[in-house]
PDB file of C-alpha atoms in Angstrom:
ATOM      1  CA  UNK W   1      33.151   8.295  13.605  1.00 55.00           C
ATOM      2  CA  UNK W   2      33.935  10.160  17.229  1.00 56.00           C
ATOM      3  CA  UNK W   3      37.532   9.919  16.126  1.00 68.00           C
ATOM      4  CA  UNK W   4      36.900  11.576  13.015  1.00 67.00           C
ATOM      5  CA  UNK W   5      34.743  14.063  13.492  1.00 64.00           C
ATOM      6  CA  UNK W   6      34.377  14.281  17.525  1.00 69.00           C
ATOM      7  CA  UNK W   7      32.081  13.500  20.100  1.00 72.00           C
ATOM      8  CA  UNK W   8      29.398  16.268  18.978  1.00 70.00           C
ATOM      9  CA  UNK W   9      28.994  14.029  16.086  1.00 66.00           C
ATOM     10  CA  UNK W  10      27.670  11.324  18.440  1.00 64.00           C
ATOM     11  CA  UNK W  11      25.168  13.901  20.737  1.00 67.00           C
ATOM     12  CA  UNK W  12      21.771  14.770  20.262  1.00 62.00           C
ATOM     13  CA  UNK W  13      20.495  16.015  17.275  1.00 61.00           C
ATOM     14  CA  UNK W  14      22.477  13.315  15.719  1.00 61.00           C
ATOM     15  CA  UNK W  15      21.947   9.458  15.309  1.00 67.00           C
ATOM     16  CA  UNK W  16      23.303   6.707  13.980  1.00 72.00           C
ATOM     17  CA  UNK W  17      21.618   4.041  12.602  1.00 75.00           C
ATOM     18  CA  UNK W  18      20.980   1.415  10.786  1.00 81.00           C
ATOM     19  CA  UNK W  19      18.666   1.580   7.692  1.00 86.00           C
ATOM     20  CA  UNK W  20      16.678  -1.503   9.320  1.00 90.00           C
ATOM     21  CA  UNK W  21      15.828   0.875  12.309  1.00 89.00           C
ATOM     22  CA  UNK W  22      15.087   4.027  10.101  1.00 90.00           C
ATOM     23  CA  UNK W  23      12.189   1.438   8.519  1.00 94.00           C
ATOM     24  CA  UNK W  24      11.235   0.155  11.632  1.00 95.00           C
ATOM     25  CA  UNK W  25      11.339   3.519  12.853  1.00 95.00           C
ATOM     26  CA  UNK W  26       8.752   4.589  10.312  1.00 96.00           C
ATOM     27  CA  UNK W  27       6.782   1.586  10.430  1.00 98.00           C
ATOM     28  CA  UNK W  28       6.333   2.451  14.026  1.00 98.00           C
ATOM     29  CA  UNK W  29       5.388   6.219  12.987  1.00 97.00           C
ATOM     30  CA  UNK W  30       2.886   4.856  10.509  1.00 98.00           C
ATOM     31  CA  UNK W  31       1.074   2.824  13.050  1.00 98.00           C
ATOM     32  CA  UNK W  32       1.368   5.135  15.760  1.00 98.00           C
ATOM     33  CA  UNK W  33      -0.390   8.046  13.349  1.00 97.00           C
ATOM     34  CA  UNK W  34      -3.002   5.969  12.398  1.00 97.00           C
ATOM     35  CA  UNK W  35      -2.179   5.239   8.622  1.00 98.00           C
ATOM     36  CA  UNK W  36      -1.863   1.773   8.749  1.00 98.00           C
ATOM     37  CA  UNK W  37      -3.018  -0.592  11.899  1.00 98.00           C
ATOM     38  CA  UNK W  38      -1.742  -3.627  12.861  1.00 98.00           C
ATOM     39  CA  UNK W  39      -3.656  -6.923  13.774  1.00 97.00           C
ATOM     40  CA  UNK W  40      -4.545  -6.276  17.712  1.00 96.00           C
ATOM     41  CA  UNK W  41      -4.325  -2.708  17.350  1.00 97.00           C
ATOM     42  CA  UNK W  42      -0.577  -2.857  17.937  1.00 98.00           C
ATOM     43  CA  UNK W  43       1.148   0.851  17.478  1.00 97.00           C
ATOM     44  CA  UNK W  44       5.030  -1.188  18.845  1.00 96.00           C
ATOM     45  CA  UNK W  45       5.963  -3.956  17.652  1.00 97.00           C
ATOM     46  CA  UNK W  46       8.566  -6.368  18.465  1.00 98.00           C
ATOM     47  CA  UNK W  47      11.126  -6.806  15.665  1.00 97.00           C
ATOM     48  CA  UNK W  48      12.682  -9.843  15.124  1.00 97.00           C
ATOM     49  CA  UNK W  49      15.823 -10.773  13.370  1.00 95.00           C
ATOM     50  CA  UNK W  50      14.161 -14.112  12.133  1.00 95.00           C
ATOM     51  CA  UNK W  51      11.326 -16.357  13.409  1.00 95.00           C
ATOM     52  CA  UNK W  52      13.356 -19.873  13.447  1.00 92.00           C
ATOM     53  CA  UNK W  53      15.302 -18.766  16.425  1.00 93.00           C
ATOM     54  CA  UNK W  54      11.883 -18.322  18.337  1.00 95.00           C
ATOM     55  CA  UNK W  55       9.590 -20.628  16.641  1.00 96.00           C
ATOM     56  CA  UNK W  56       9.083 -24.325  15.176  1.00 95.00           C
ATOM     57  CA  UNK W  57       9.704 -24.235  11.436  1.00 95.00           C
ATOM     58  CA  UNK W  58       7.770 -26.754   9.374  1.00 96.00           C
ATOM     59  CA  UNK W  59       9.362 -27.685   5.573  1.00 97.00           C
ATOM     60  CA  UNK W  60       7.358 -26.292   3.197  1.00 96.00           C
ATOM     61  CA  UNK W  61       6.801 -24.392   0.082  1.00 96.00           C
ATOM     62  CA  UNK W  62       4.311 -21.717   1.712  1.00 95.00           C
ATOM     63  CA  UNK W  63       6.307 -18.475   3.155  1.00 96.00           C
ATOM     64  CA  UNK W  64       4.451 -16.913   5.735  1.00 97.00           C
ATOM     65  CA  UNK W  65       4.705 -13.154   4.538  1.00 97.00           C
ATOM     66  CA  UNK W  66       2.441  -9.728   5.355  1.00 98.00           C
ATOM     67  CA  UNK W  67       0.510  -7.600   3.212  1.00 97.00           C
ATOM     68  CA  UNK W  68      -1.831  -4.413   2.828  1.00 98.00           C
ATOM     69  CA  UNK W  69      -5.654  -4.871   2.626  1.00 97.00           C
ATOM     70  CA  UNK W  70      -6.233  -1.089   2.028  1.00 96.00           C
ATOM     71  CA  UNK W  71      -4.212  -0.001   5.428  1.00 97.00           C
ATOM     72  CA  UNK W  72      -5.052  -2.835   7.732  1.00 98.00           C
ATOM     73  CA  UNK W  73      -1.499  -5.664   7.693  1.00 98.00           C
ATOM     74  CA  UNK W  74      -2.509  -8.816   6.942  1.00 97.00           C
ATOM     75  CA  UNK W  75      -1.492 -12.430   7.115  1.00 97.00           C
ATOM     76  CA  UNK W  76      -0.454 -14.171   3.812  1.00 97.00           C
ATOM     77  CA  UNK W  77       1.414 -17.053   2.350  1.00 95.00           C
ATOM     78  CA  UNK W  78       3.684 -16.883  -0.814  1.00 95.00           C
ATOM     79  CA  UNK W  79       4.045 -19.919  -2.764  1.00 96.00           C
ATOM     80  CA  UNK W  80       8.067 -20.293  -3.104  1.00 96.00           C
ATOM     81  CA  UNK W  81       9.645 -22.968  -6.189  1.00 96.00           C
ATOM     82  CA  UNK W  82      11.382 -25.017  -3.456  1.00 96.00           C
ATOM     83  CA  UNK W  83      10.903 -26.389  -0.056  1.00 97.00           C
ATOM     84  CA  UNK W  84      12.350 -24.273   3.249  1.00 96.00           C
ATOM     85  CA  UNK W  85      11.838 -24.160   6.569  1.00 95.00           C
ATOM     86  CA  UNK W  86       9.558 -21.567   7.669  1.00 96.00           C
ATOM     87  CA  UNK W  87       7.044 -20.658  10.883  1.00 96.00           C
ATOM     88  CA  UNK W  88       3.928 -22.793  11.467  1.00 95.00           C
ATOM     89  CA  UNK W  89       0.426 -20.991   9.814  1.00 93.00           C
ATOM     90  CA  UNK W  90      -0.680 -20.751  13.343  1.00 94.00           C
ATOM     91  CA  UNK W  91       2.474 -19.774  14.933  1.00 97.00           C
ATOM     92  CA  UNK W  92       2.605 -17.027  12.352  1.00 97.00           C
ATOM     93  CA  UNK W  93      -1.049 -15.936  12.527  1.00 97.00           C
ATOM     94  CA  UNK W  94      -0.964 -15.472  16.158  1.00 97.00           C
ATOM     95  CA  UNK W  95       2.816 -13.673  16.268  1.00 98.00           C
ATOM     96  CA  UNK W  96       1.465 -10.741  14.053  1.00 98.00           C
ATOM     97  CA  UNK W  97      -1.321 -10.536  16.169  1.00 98.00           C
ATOM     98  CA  UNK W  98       0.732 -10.378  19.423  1.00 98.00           C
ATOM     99  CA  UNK W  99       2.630  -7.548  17.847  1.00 98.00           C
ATOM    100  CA  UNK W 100       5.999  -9.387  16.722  1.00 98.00           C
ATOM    101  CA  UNK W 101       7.336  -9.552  12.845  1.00 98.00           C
ATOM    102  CA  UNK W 102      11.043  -9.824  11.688  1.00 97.00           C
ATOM    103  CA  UNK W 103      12.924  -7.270   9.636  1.00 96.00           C
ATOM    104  CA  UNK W 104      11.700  -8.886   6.248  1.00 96.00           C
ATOM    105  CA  UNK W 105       8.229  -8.220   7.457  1.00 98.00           C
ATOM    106  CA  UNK W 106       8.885  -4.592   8.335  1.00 98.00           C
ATOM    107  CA  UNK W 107      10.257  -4.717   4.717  1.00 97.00           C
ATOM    108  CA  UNK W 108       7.453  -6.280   3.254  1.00 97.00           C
ATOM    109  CA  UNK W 109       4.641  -3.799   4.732  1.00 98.00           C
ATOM    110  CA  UNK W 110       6.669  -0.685   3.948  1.00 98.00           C
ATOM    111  CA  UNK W 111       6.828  -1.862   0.250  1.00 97.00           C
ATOM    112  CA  UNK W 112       3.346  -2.288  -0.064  1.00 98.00           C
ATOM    113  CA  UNK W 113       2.822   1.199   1.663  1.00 98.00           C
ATOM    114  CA  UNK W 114       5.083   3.199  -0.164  1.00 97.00           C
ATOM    115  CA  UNK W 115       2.675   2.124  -3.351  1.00 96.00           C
ATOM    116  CA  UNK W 116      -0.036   4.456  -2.022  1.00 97.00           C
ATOM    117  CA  UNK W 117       0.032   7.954  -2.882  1.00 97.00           C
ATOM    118  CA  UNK W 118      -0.977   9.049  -0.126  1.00 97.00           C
ATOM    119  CA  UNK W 119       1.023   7.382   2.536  1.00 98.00           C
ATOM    120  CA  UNK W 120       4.031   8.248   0.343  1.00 97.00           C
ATOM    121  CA  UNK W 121       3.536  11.836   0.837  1.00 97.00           C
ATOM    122  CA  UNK W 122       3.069  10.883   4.380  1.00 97.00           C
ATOM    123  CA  UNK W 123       6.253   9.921   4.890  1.00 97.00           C
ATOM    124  CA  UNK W 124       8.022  12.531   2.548  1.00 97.00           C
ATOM    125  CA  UNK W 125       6.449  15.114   5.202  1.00 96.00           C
ATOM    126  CA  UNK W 126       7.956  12.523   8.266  1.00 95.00           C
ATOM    127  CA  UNK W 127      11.029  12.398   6.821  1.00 93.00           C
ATOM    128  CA  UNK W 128      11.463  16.463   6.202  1.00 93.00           C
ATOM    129  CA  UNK W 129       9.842  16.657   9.865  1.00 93.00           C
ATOM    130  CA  UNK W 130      12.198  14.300  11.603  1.00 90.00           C
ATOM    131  CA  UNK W 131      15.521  13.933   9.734  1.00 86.00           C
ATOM    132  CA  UNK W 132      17.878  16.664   8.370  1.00 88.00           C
ATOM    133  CA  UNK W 133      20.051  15.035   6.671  1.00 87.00           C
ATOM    134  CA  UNK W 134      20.934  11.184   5.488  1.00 84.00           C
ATOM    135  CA  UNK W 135      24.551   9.723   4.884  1.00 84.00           C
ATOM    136  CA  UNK W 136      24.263   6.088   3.596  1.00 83.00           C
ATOM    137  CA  UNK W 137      27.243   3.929   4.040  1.00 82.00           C
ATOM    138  CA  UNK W 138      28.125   0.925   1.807  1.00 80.00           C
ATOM    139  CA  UNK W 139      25.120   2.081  -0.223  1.00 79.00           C
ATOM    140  CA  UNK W 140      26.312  -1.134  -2.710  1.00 73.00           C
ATOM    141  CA  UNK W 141      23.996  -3.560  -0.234  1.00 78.00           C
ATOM    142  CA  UNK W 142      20.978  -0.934  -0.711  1.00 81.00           C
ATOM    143  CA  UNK W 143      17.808  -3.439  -2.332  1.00 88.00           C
ATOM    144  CA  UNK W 144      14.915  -1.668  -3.907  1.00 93.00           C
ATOM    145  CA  UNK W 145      13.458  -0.744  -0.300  1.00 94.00           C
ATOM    146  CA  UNK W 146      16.276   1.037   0.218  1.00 91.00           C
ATOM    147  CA  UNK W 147      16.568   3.430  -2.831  1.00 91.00           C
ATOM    148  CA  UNK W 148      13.146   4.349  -2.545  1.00 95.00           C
ATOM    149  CA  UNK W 149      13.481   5.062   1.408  1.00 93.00           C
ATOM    150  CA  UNK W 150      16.802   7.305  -0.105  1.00 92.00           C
ATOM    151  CA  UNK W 151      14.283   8.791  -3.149  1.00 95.00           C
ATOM    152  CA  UNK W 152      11.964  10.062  -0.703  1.00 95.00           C
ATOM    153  CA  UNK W 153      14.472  11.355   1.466  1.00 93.00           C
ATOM    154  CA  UNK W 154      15.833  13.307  -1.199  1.00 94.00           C
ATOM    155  CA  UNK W 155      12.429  14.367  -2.357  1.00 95.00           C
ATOM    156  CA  UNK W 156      12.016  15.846   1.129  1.00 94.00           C
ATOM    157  CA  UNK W 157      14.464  17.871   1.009  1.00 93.00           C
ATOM    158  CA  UNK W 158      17.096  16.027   3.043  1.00 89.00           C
ATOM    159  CA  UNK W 159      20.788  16.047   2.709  1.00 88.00           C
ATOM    160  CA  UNK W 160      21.185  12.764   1.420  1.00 86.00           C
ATOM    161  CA  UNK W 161      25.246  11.447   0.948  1.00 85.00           C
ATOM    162  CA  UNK W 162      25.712   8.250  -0.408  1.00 83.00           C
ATOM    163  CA  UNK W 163      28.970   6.205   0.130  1.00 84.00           C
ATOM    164  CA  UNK W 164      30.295   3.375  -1.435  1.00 78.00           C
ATOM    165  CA  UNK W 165      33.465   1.507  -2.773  1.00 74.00           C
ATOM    166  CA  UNK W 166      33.626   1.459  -6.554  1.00 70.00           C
ATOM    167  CA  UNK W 167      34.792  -1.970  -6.789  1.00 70.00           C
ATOM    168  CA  UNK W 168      31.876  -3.133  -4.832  1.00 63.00           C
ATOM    169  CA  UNK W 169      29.032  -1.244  -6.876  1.00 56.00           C
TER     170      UNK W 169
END
């Protein structure tokens, strides 16, 4: 990119990153403004990439997982059709409530948020607040999370680019 385009493209107001940070970014936001609240009151949280490099893992068929109860994140357990390794009940319980998740949590919470009306238009305002414009790379890998985070980008009136290679769509 700096060879390309030069090292303005690098400076403030720009930034590049990841669309993992732009969620966490908002997640962050979201808890910050009061929308949604965290177990403990947490308004940071510590982001992890996944919780068998920092916990024991028991083999099971219950995946620890976070939902909405109206705006407060909660604890749950999804019942998966085979056996995997995943974070002790307690392990998890008390994690969230220390203020740590991994990416797929992030994930998970957003999802669930982006289902209410009103914290939808809460982030469309964010996101024509914050961001200018959005350029996508390798837009192939995007999951449903990710085209709606694009939708309401668009719908807020940011630039939105796409890339991809056709024989990877």
């Amino acid at each position: 990119m700096l060879r390309q385009w030069g090292p303005s493209a690098l400076a403030w107001p720009h930034r590049i990153i990841t669309l993992d940070t732009v969620l966490n970014d908002l997640l962050t936001h979201l808890l910050r403004s009061g929308v949604l609240q965290w177990p403990g009151g947490h308004e940071k949280l510590e982001v992890l990439d996944t919780w068998r490099t920092h916990f024991p893992t028991i083999r099971t068929t219950a995946k620890p997982a976070l939902c909405l109860m109206g705006t407060q994140v909660s604890t749950t357990y999804l019942a998966e059709p085979t056996l995997d390794n995943y974070i002790k009940p307690a392990d998890f319980a008390t994690a969230v409530h220390e203020g740590r998740c991994t990416h797929e949590n992030v994930r998970e919470v957003l999802d669930a948020a982006l289902r209410i009306d009103r914290i939808r238009a809460h982030v469309t305002t964010y996101f024509a607040m914050t961001i200018r414009s959005l350029l996508v790379d390798e837009v192939y890998d995007a999951n449903d999370l990710d085209v709606e985070i694009i939708r309401i980008a668009a719908e807020a009136g940011l630039a939105v680019t796409l890339v991809g290679d056709p024989w990877q769509a």
